[in-house]
Coordinates of C-alpha atoms in Angstrom, one line a residue:
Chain A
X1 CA 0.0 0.0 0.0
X2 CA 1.8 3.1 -1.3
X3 CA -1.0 5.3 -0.1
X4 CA 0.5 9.1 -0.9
X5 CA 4.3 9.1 -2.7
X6 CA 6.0 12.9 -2.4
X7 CA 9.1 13.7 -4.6
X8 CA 11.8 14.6 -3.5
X9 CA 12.1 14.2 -0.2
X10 CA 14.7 16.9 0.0
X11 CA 15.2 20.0 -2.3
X12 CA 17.9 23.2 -2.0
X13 CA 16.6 25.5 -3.9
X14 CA 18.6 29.4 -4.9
X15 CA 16.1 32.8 -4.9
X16 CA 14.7 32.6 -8.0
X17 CA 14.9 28.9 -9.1
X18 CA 12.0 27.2 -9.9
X19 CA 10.6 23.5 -9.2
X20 CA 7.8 21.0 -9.3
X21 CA 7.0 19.0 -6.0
X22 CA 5.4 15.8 -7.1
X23 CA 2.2 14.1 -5.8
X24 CA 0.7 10.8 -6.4
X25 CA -1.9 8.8 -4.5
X26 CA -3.1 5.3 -5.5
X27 CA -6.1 5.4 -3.8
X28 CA -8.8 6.6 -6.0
X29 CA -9.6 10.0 -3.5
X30 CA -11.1 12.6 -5.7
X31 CA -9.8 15.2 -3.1
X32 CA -6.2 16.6 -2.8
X33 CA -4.5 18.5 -0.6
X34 CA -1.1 20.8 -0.6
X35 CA 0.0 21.9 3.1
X36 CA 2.9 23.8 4.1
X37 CA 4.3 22.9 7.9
X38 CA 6.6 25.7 9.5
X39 CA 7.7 25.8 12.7
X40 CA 5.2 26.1 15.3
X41 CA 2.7 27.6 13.2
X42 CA 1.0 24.1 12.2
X43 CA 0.2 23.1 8.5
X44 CA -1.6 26.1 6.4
X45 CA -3.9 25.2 3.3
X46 CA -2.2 26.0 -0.1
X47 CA -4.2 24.3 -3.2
X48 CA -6.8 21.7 -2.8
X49 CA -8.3 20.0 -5.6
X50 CA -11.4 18.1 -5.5
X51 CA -11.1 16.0 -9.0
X52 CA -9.5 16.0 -12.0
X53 CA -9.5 19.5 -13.6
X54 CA -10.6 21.6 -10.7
X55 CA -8.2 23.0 -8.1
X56 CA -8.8 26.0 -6.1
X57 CA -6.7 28.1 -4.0
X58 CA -6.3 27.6 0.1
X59 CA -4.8 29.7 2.6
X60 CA -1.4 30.3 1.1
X61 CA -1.9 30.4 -2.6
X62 CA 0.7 33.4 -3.2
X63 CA 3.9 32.2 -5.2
X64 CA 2.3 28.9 -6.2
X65 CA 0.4 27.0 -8.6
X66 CA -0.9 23.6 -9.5
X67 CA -2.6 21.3 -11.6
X68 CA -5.0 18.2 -11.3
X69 CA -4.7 16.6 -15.1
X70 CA -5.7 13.2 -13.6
X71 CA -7.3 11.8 -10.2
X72 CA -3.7 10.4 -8.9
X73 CA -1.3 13.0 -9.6
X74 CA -1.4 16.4 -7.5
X75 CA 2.0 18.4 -8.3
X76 CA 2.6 21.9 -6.7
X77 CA 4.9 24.5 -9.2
X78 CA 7.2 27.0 -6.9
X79 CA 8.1 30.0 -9.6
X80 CA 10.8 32.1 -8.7
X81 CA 11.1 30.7 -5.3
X82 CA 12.2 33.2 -2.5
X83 CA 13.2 32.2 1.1
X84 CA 9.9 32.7 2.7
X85 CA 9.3 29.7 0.9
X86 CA 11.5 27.7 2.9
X87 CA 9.2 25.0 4.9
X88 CA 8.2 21.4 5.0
X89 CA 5.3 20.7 2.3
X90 CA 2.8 17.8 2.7
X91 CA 0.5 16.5 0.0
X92 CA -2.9 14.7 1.8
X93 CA -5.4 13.1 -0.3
X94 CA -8.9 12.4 1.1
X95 CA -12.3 10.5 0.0
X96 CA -14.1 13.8 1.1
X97 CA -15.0 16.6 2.9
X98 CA -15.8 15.0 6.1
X99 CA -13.6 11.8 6.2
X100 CA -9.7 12.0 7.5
X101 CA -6.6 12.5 5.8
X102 CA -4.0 10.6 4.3
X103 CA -0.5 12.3 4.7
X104 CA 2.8 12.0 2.3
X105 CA 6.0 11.8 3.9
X106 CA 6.9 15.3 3.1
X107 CA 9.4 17.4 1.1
X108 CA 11.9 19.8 2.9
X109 CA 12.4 22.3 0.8
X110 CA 15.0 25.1 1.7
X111 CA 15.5 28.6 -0.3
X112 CA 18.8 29.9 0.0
Chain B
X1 CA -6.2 34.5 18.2
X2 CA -6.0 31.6 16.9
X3 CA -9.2 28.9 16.1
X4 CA -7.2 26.1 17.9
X5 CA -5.5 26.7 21.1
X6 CA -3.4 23.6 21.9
X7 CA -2.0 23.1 25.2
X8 CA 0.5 22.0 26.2
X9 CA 2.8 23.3 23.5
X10 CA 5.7 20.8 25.0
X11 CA 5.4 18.3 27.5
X12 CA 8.3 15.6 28.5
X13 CA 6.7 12.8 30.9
X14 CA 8.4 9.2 31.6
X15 CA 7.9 5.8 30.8
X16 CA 4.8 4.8 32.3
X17 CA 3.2 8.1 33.2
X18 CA -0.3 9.4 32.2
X19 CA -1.2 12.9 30.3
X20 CA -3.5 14.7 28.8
X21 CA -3.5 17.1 26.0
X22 CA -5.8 19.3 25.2
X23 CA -7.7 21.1 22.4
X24 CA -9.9 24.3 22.5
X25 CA -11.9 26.9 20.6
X26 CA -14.7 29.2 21.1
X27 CA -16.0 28.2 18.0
X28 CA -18.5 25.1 17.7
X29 CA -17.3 22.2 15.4
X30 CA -18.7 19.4 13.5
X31 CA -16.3 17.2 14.1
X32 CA -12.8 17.4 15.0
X33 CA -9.9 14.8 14.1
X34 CA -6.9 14.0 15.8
X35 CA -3.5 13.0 14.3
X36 CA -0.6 12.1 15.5
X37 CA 3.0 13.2 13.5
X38 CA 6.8 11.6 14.2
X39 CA 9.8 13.2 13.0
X40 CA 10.2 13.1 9.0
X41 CA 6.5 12.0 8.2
X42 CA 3.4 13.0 7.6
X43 CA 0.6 13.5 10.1
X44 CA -1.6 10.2 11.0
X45 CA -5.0 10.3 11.7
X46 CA -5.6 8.7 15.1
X47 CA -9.4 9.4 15.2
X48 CA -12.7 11.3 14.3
X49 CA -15.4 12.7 16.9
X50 CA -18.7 14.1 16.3
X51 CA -20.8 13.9 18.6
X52 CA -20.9 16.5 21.8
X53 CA -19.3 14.5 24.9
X54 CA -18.4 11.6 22.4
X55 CA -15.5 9.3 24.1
X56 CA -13.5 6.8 21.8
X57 CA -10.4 4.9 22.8
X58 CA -7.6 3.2 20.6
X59 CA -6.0 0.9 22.8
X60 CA -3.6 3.5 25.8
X61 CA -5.3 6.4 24.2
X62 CA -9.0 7.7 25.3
X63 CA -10.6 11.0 23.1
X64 CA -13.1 12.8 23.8
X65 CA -15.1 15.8 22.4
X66 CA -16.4 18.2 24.8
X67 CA -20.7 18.6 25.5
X68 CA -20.3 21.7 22.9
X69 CA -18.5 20.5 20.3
X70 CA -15.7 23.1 21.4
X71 CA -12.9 21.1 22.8
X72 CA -11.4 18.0 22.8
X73 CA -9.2 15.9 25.4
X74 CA -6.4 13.0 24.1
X75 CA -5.6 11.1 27.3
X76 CA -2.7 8.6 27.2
X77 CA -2.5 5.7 30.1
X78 CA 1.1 4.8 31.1
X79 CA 2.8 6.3 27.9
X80 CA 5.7 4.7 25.8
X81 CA 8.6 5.5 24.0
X82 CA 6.3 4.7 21.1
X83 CA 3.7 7.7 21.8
X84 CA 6.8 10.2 21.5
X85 CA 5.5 12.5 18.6
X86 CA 3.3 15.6 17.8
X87 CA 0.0 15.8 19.0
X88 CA -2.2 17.8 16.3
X89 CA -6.0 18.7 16.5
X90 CA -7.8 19.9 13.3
X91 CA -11.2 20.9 12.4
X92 CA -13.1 21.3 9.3
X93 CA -13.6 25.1 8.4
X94 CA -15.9 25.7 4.9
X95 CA -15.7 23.8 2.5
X96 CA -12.1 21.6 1.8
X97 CA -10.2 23.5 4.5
X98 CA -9.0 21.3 7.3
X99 CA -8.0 23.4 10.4
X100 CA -4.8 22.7 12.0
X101 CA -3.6 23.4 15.7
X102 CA -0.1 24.1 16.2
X103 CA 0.0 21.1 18.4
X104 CA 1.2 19.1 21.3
X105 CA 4.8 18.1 21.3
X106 CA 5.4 14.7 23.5
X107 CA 8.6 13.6 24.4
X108 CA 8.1 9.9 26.6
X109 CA 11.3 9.3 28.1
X110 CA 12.7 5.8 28.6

């Protein structure tokens, strides 16, 4: 049970770079979910999506983007990434609104 | 102010000892999920409550949700090394938005 893959794991990003975070679940949600985790201020929304072809924007939404081409792939674009954007990022997947979360492992990302 | 106040931020207990944690809002909720999250992962959901004064249990570790849906109480008997993680609280706010406390951080020493 793979359940929710993220890629890379680790990233060292310069100001200005840009990079995809990738997402994949294998477990048919329709719902997906892009957090950021900094410390001691919990996990803030970013994107959600709930299917293929609709995403809409969360708490966060400023500096990046994403896409929902099919119902297992989730990936979250960083353009010109600036240190602010330094933080843990978690992809969750979920069978709806009112059901729990399923968590990646996470990707560190650091801007430098 | 925030819509989750969890408390407390950082506790250290040993081997054996019993704690609770604790969730709170002034806001009435729905429901409200717990999770649990080691170092290097992702957050695991422990459990679900919905009902006012609602208790569940998962073997050493007894939830419940307060008579108006504002709090919540994790309660762990005689912890482990094993429990050693952070402690997280969320709630559903609108549509697709999942409310996260800044959590509990639990350290259970050997």
């Amino acid at each position: 049970n793979a359940g929710v893959t993220q890629t890379p794991k680790f990233r060292i990003l310069k100001i200005g770079q840009s990079m995809t975070l990738q997402c994949a679940q294998d477990m048919n949600h329709n719902y997906m979910y892009w957090y950021r985790q900094d410390p001691g201020m919990g996990l803030k929304l970013i994107y959600y999506s709930v299917g293929a072809g609709i995403t809409d924007k969360g708490e966060v939404p400023n500096g990046y983007n994403v896409s929902r081409s099919t119902t297992e792939d989730f990936p979250l674009r960083l353009e010109l990434a600036a240190p602010s954007q330094t933080s843990v990022y978690f992809c969750a997947s979920s069978r709806g609104d009112r059901y729990g979360y399923t968590f990646g492992s996470g990707t560190r990302l650091t801007v430098v | 102010t925030q819509l989750l106040e969890q408390s407390p931020q950082f506790l250290s207990i040993q081997e054996g000892e019993n704690l609770t944690v604790y969730c709170n809002s002034s806001s009435v909720f729905s429901s409200l999920q717990w999770y649990r999250q080691e170092p290097g992962e992702g957050p695991v959901l422990l459990v679900t409550v919905v009902t006012g004064g609602e208790v569940k249990k998962l073997k050493r570790l007894t939830f419940q949700f307060g008579d108006a849906r504002k709090d919540s109480s994790l309660h762990i008997t005689a912890a482990q090394p094993g429990d050693t993680g952070l402690y997280l609280c969320a709630v559903q706010t609108g549509a697709n938005n999942l409310f996260f406390g800044t959590g509990t951080r639990l350290t259970v020493i050997p």
